[in-house]
mmCIF file of C-alpha atoms (C1' of nucleotides) and ligand atoms in Angstrom:
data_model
loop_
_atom_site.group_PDB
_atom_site.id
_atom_site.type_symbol
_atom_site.label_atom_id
_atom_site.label_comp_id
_atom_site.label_asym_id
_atom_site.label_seq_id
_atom_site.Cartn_x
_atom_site.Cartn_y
_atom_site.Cartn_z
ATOM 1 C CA UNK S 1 0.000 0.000 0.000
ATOM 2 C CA UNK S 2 2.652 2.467 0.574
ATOM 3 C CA UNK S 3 4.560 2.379 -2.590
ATOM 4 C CA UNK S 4 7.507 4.223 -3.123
ATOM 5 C CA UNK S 5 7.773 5.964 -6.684
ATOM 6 C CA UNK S 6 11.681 6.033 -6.960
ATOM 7 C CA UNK S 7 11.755 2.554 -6.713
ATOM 8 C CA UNK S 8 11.199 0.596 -10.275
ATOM 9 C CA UNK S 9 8.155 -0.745 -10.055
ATOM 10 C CA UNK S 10 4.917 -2.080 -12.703
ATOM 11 C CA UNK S 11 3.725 1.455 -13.797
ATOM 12 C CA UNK S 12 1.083 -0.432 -15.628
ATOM 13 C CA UNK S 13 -0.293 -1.733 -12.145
ATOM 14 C CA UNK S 14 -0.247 1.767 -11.090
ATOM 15 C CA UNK S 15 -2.303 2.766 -13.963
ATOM 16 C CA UNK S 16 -4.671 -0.284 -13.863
ATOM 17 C CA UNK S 17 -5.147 0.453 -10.225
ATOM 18 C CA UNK S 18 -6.398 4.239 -10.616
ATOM 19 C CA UNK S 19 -8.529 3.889 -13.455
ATOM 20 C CA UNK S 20 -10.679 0.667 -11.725
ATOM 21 C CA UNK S 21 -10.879 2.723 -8.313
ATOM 22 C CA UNK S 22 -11.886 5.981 -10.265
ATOM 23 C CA UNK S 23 -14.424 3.608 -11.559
ATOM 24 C CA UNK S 24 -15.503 2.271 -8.827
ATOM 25 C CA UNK S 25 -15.694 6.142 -6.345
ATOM 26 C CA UNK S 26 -17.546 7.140 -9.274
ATOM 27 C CA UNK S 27 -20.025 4.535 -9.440
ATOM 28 C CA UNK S 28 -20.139 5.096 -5.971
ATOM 29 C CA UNK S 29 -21.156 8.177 -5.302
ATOM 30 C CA UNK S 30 -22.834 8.571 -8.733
ATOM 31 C CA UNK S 31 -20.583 10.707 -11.060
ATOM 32 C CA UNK S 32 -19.689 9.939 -14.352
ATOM 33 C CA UNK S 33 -16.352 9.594 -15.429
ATOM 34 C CA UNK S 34 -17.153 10.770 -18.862
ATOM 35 C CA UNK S 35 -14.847 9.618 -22.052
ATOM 36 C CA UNK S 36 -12.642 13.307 -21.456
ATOM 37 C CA UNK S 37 -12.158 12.948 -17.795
ATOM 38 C CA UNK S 38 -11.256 9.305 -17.962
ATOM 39 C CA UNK S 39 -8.919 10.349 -20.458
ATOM 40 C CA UNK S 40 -7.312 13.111 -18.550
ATOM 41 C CA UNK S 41 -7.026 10.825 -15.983
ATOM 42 C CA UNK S 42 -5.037 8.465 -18.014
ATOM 43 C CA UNK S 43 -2.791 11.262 -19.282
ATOM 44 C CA UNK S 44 -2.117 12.083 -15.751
ATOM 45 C CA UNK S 45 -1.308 9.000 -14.859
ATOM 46 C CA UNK S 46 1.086 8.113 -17.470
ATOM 47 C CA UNK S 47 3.909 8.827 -14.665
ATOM 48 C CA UNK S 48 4.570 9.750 -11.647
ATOM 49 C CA UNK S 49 5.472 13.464 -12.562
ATOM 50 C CA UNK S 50 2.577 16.350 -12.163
ATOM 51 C CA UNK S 51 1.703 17.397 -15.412
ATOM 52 C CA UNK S 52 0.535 20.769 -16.454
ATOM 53 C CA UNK S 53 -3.173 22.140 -17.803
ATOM 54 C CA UNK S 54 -2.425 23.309 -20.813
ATOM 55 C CA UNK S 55 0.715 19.909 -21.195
ATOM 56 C CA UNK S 56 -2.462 18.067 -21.356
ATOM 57 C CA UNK S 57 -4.010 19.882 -24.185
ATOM 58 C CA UNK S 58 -2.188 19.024 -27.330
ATOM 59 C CA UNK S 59 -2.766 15.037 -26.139
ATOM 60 C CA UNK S 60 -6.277 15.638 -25.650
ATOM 61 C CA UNK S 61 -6.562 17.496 -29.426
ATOM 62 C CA UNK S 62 -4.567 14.282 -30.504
ATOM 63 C CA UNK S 63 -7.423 11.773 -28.902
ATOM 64 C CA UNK S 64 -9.962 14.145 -31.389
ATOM 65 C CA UNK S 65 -11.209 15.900 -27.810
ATOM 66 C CA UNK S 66 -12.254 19.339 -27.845
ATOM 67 C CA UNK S 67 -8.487 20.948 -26.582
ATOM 68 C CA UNK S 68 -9.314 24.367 -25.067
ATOM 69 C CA UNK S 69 -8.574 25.556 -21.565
ATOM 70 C CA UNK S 70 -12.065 24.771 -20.029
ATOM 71 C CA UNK S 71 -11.830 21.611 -20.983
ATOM 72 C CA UNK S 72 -9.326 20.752 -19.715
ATOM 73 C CA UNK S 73 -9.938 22.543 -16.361
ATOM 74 C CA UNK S 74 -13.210 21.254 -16.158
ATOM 75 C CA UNK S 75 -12.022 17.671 -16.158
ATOM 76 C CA UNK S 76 -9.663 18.733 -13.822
ATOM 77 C CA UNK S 77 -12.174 19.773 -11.159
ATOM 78 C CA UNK S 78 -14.333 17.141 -11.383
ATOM 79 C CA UNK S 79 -10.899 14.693 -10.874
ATOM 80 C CA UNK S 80 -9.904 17.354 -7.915
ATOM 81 C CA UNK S 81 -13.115 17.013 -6.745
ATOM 82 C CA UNK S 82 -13.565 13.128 -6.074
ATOM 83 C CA UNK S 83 -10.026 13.370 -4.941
ATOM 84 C CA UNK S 84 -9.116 11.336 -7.814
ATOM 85 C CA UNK S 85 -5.945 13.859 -8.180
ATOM 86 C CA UNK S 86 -3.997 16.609 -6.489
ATOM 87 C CA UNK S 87 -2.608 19.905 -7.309
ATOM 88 C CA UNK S 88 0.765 20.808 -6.513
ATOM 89 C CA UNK S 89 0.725 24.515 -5.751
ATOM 90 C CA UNK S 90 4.719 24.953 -5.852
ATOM 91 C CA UNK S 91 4.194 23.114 -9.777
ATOM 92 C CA UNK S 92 0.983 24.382 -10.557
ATOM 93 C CA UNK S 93 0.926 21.128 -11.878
ATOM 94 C CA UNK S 94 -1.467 17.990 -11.349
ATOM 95 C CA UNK S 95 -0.868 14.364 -10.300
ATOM 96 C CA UNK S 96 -2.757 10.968 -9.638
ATOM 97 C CA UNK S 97 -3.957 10.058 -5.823
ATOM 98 C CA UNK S 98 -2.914 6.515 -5.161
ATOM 99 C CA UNK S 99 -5.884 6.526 -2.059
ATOM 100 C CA UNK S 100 -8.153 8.442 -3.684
ATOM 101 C CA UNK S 101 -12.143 8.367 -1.999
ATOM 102 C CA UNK S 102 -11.088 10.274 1.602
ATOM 103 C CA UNK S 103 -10.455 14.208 1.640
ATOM 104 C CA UNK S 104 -7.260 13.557 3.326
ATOM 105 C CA UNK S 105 -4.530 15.601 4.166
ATOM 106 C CA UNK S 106 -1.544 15.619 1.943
ATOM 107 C CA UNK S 107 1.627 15.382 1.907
ATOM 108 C CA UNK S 108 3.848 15.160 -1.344
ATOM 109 C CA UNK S 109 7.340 14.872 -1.790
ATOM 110 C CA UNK S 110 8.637 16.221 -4.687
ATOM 111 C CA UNK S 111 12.292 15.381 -6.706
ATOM 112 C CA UNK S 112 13.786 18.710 -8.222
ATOM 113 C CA UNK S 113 15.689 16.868 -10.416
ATOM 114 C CA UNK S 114 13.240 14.007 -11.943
ATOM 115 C CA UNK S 115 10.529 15.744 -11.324
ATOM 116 C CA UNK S 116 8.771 12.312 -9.975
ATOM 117 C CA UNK S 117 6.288 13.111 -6.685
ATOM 118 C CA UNK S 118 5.650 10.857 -3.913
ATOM 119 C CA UNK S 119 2.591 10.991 -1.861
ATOM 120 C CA UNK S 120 2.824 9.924 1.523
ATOM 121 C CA UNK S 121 0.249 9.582 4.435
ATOM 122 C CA UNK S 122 1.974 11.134 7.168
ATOM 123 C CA UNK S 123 1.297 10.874 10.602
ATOM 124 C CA UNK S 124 3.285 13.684 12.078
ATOM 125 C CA UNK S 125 0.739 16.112 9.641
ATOM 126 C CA UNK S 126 -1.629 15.253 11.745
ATOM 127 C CA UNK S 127 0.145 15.798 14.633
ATOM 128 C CA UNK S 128 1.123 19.053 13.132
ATOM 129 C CA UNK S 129 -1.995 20.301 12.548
ATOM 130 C CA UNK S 130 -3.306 19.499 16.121
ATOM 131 C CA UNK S 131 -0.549 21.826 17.639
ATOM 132 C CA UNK S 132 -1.336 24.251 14.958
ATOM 133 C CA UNK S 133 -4.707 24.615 16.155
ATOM 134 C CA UNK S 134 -4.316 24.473 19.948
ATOM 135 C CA UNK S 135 -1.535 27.180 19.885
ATOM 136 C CA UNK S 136 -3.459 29.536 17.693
ATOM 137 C CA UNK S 137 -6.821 28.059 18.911
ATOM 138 C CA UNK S 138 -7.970 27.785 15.010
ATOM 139 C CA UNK S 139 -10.000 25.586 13.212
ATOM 140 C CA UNK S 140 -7.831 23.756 10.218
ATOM 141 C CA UNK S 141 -9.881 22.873 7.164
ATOM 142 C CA UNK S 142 -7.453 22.094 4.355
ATOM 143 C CA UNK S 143 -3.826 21.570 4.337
ATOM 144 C CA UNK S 144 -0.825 21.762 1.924
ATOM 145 C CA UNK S 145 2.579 20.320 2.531
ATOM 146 C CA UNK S 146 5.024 19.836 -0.322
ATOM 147 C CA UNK S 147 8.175 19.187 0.179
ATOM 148 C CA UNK S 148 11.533 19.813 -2.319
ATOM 149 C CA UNK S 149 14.769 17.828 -2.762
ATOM 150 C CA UNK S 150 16.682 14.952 -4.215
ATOM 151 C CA UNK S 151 15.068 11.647 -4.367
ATOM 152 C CA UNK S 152 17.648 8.236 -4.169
ATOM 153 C CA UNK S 153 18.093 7.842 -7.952
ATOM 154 C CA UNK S 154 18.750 11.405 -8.386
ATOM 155 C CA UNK S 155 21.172 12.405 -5.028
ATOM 156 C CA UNK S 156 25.020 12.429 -6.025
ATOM 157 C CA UNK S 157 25.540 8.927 -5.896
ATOM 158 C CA UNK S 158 28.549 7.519 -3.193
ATOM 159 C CA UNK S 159 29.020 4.510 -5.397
ATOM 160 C CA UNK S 160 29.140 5.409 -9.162
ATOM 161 C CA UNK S 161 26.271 3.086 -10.532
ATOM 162 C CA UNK S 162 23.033 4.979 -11.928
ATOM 163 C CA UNK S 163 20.754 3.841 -9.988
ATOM 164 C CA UNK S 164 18.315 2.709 -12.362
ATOM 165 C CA UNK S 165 19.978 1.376 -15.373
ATOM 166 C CA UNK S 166 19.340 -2.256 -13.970
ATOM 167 C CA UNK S 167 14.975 -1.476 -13.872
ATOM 168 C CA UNK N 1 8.518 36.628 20.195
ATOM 169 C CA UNK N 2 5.902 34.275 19.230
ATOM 170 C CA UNK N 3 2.881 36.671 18.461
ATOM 171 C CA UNK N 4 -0.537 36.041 17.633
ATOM 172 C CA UNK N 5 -2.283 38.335 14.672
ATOM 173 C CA UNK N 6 -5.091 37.468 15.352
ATOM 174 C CA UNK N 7 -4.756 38.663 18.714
ATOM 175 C CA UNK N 8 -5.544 42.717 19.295
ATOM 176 C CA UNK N 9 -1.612 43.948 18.908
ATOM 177 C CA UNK N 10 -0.406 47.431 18.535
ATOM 178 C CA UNK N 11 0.478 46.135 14.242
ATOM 179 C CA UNK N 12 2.480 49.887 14.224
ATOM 180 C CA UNK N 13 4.698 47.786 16.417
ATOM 181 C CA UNK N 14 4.719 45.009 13.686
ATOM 182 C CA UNK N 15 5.646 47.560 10.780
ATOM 183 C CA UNK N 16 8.504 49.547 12.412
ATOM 184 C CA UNK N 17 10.031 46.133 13.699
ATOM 185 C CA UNK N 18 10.175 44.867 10.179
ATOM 186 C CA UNK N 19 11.477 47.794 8.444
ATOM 187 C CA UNK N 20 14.169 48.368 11.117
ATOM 188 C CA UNK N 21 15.160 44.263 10.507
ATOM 189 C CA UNK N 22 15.258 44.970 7.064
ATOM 190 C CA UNK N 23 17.790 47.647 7.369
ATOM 191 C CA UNK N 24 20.125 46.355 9.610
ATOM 192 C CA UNK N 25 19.808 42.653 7.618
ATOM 193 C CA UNK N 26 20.095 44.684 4.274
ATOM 194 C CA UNK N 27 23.403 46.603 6.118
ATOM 195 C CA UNK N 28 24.907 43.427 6.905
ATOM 196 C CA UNK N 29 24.530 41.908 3.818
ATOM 197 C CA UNK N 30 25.718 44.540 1.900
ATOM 198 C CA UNK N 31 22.173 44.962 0.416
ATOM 199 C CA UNK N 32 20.486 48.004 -1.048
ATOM 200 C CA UNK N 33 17.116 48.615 0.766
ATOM 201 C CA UNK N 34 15.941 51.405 -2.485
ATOM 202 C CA UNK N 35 12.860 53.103 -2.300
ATOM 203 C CA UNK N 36 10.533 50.928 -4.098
ATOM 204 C CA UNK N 37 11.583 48.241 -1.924
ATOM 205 C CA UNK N 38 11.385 49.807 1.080
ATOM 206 C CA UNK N 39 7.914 50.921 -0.346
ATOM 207 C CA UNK N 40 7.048 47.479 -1.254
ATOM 208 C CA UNK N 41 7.887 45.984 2.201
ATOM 209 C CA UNK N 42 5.723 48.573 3.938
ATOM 210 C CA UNK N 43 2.733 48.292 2.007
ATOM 211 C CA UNK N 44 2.713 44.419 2.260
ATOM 212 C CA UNK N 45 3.439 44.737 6.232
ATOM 213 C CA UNK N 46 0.423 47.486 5.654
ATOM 214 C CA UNK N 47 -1.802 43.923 7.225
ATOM 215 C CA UNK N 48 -1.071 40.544 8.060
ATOM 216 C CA UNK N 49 -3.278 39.593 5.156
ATOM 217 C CA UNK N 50 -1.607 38.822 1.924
ATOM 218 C CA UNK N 51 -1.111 40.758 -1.133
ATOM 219 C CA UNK N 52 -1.154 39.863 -4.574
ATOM 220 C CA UNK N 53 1.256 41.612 -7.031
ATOM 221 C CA UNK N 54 -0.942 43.364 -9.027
ATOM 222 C CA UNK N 55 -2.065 45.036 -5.385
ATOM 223 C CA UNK N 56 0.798 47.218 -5.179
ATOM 224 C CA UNK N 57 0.986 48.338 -8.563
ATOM 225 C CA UNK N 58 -1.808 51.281 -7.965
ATOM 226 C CA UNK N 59 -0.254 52.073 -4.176
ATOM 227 C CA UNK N 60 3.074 52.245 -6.291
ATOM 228 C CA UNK N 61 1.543 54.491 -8.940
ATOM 229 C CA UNK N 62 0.074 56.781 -5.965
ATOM 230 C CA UNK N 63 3.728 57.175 -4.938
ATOM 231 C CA UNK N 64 4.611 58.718 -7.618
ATOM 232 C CA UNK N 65 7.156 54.827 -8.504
ATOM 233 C CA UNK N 66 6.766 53.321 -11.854
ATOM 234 C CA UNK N 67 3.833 50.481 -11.905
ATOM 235 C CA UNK N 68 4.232 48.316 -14.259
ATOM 236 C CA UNK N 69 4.980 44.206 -13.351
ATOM 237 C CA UNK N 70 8.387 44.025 -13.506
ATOM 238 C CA UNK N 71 8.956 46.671 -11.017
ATOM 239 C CA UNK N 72 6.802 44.786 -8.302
ATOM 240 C CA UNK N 73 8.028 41.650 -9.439
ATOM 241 C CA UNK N 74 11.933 42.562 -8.912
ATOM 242 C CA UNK N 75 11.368 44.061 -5.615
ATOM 243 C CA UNK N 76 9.016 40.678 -4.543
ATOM 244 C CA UNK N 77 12.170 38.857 -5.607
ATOM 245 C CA UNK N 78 14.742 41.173 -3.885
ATOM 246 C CA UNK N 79 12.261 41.002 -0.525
ATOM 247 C CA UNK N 80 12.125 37.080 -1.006
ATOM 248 C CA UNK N 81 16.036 36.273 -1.306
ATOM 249 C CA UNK N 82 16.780 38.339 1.762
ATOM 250 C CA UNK N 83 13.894 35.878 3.629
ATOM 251 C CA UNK N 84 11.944 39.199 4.578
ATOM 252 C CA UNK N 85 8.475 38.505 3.172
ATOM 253 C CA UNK N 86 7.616 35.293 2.056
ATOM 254 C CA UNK N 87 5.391 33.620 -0.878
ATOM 255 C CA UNK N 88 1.761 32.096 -0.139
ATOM 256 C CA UNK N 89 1.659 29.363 -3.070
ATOM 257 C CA UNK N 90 -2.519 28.703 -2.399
ATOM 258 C CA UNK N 91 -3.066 32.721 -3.005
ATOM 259 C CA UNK N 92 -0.335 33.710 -5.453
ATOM 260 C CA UNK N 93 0.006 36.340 -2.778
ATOM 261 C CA UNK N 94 3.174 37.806 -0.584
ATOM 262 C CA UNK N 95 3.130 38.389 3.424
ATOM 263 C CA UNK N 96 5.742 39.683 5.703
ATOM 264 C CA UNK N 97 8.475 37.290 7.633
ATOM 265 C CA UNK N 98 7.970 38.148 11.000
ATOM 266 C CA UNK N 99 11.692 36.948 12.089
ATOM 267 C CA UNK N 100 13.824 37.171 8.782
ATOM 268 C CA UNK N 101 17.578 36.708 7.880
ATOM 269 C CA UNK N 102 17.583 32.567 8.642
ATOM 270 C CA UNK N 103 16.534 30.358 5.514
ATOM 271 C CA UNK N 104 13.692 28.471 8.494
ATOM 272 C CA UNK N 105 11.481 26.443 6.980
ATOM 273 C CA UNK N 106 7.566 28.250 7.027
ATOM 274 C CA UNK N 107 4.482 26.919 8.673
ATOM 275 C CA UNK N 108 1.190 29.496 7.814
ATOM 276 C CA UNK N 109 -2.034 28.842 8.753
ATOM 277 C CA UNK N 110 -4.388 31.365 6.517
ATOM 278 C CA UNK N 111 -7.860 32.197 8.262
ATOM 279 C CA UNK N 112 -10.315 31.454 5.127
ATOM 280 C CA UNK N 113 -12.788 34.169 6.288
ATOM 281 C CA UNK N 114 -10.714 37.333 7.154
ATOM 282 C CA UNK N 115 -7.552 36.246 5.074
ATOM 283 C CA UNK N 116 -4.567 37.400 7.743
ATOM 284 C CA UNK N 117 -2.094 34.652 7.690
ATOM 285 C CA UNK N 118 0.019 33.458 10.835
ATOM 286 C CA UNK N 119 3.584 32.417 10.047
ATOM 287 C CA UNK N 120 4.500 29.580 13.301
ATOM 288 C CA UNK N 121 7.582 28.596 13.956
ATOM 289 C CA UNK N 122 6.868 24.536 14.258
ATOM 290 C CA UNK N 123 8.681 21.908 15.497
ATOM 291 C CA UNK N 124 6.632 19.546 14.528
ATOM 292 C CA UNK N 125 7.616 20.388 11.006
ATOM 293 C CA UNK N 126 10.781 19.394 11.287
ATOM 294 C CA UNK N 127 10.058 16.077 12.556
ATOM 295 C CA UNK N 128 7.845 15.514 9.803
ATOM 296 C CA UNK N 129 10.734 16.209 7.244
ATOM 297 C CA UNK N 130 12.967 13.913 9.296
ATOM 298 C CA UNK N 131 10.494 10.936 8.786
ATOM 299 C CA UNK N 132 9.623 11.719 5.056
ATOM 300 C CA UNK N 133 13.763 11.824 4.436
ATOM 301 C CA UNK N 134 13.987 8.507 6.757
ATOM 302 C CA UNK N 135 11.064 6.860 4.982
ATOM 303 C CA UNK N 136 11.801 7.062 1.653
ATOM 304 C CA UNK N 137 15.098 8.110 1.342
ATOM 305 C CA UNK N 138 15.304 11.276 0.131
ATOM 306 C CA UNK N 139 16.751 14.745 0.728
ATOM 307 C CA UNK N 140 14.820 17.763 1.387
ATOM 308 C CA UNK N 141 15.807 20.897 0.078
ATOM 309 C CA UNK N 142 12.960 23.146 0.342
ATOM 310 C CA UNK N 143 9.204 23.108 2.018
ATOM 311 C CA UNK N 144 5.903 24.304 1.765
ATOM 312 C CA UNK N 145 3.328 23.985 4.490
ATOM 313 C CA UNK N 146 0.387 26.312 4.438
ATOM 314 C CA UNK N 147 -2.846 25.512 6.741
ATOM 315 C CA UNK N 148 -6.482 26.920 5.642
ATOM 316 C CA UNK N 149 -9.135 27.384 7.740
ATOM 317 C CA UNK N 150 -11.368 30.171 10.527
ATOM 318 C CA UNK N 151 -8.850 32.078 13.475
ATOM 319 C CA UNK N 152 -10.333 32.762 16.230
ATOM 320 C CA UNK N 153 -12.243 35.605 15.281
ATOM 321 C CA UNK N 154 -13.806 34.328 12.612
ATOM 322 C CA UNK N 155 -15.515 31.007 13.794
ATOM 323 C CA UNK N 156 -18.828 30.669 14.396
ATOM 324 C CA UNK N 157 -19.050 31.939 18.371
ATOM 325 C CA UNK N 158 -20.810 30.206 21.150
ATOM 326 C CA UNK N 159 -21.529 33.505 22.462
ATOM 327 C CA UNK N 160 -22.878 36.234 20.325
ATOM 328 C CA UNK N 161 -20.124 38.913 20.229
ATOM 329 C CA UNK N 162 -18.068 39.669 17.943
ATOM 330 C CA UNK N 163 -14.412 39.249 18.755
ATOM 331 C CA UNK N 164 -13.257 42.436 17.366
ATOM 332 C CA UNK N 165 -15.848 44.986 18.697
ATOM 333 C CA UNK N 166 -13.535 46.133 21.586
ATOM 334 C CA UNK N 167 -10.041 46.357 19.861
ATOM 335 C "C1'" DC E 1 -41.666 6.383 -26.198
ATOM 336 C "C1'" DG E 2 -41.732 11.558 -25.694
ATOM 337 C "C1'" DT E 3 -40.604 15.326 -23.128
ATOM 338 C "C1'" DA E 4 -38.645 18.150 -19.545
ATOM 339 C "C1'" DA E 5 -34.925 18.740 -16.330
ATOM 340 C "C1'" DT E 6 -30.092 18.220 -15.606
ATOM 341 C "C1'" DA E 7 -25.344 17.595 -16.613
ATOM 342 C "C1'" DT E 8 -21.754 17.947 -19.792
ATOM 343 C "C1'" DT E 9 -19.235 19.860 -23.613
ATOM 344 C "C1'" DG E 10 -17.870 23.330 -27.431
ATOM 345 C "C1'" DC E 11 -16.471 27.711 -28.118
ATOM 346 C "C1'" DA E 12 -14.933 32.554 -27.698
ATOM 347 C "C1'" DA E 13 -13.365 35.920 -25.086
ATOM 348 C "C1'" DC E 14 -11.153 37.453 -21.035
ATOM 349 C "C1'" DA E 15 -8.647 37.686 -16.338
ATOM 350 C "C1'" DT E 16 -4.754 36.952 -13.444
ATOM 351 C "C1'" DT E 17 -0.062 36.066 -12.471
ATOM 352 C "C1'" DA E 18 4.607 36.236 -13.960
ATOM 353 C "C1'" DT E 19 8.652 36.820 -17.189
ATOM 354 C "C1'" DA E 20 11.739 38.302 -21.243
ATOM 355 C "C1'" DA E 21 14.240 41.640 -23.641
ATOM 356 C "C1'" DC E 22 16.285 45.847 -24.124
ATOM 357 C "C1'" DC E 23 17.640 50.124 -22.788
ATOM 358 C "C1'" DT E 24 18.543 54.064 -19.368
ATOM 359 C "C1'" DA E 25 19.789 55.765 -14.843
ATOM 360 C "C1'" DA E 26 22.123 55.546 -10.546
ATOM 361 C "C1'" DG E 27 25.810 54.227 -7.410
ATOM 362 C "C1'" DG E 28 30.265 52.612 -6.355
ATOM 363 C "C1'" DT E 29 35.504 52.071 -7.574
ATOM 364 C "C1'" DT E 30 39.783 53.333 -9.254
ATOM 365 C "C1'" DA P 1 36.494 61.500 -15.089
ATOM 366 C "C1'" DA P 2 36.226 56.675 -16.824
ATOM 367 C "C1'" DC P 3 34.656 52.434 -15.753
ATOM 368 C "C1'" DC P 4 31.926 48.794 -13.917
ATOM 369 C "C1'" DT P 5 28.014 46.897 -11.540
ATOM 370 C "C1'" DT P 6 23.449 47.114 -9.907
ATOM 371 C "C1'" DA P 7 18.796 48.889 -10.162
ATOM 372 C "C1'" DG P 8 14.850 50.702 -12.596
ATOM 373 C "C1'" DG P 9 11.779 52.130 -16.878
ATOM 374 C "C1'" DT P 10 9.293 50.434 -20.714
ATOM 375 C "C1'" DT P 11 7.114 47.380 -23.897
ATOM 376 C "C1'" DA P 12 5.718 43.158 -25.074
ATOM 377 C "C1'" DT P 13 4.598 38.462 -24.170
ATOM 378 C "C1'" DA P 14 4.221 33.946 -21.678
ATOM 379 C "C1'" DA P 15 1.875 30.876 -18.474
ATOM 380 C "C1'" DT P 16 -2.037 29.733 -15.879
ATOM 381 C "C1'" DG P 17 -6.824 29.910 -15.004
ATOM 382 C "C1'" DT P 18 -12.001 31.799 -15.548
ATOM 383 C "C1'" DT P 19 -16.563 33.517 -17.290
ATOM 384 C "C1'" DG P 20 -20.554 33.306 -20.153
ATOM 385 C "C1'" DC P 21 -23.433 31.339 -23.285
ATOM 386 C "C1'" DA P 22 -25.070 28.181 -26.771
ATOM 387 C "C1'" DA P 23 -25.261 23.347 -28.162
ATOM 388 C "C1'" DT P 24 -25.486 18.585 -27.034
ATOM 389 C "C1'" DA P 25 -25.799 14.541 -24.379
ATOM 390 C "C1'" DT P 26 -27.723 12.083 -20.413
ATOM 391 C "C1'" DT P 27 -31.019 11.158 -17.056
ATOM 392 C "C1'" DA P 28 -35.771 11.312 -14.916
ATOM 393 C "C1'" DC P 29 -40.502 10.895 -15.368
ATOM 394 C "C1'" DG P 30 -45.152 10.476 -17.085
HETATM 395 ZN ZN1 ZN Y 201 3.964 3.957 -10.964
HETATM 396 ZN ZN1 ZN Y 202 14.540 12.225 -8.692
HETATM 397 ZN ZN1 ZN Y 203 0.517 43.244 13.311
HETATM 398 ZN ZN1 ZN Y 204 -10.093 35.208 10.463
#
DNA sequence: CGTAATATTGCAACATTATAACCTAAGGTT
DNA sequence: AACCTTAGGTTATAATGTTGCAATATTACG
């Protein structure tokens, strides 16, 4: 359950996995995941890296879609909406949920260098935000963490193997 | 040290302090504190709600300071390598550093209702970066943590005043 | 089925946020 | 003064996201 993107792993699981529980949410709570935002989804998912609005245009154009903003946007929303994907405000870029269904707090780590994010439930957020609002004496609704750096493959390596040539 | 805006405070306190650490931070590191960014830094310490770009083109105007993008946007940038204001990635918008000159990491929480955002100096932050770097390996660089939801003032009260009436 | 209500999409224009490029002005150094 | 470096003026443009309305598809209901 708590798979780590940097390691090489099936991408096609990964794929296979968020399109049948988009499916599945959706049939759930009665939405339709309509040819376009099944598609976006796909597109988002095609790796691990947040992808751009308007990156996702040309693709959509190519599939014979309608490829203007709102379209896009649109899909978007609804996706954001069912918590099928996240936004990563330091990107302004979007990625796939790999627990979508809850409104739960995020947490993403994010490689500088591959540009590959890792969502990661977090128990310290919570923890965070429970100080948070006892030392102000707020009431948190939403929360953003995103964190920046190096992930394994990509740090300087000690040894002088790339680390995934072998995947 | 550890101040509360959303607490009554005397905020002409809150202005002077940060213009007087801006000097004496822009002194030691041989930094140029011009007018426009001296003007800049004032009108964003003008609340402790933050300000989009575009809001300090017309105050700049007033003043008699050229007011076109750029000229916000280089000051922004000159205010944000010295760590005296800092960058709200959910509102595109820029808020005062209440203890500049260190590269700390930044914990805001961001009342939804009455916008004024409350930087915290957190140490539960930091454990949460440990464990994300422990967990999956990585290093962090950089991080973004920015908490949405009502102060103090602004949630619904069990009693029926309102919070501010006395200030 | 036929029709009305609802949800979705197509389309055009526009809004907001941020940057690039190029030149001029100001301040510091010798 | 001559020179160099930094800062600011100006114009144009890029990148990201929204609004409004008409057209179409889907669902709900008699
Ligand atoms: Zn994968
Ligand atoms: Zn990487
Ligand atoms: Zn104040
Ligand atoms: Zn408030």
């Amino acid at each position: 359950m708590s798979q780590n993107v940097y390691q090489p792993h099936n991408h096609s699981h990964c794929v296979a996995n968020a399109l049948s529980q988009a499916q599945s949410l959706c049939h759930d709570k009665g939405a339709r995941l309509t040819k376009v935002r099944q598609r976006v989804l796909e597109l988002i998912w095609q790796s691990h890296k947040p992808v751009g609005a308007y990156e996702l245009l040309p693709a959509l154009a190519n599939d014979g879609f309608n490829s203007a903003p709102p379209t896009v946007y649109r899909a978007l929303d609804f996706l954001l909406d069912l918590g099928l994907v996240h936004r990563l405000h330091s990107l302004n870029a979007y990625v796939g949920c790999n627990h979508p269904g809850a409104n739960h707090p995020v947490c993403f780590f994010i490689c500088e260098h591959c540009g590959q994010a890792q969502e990661l439930p977090n128990d310290k957020l919570n923890a965070l935000t429970r100080q948070v609002e006892q030392v102000l004496g707020v009431q948190v609704h939403h929360q953003l963490t995103e964190l920046t750096g190096l992930c394994p493959s990509c740090q300087p390596a000690s040894g002088e193997t790339t680390a995934n040539d072998h995947a």
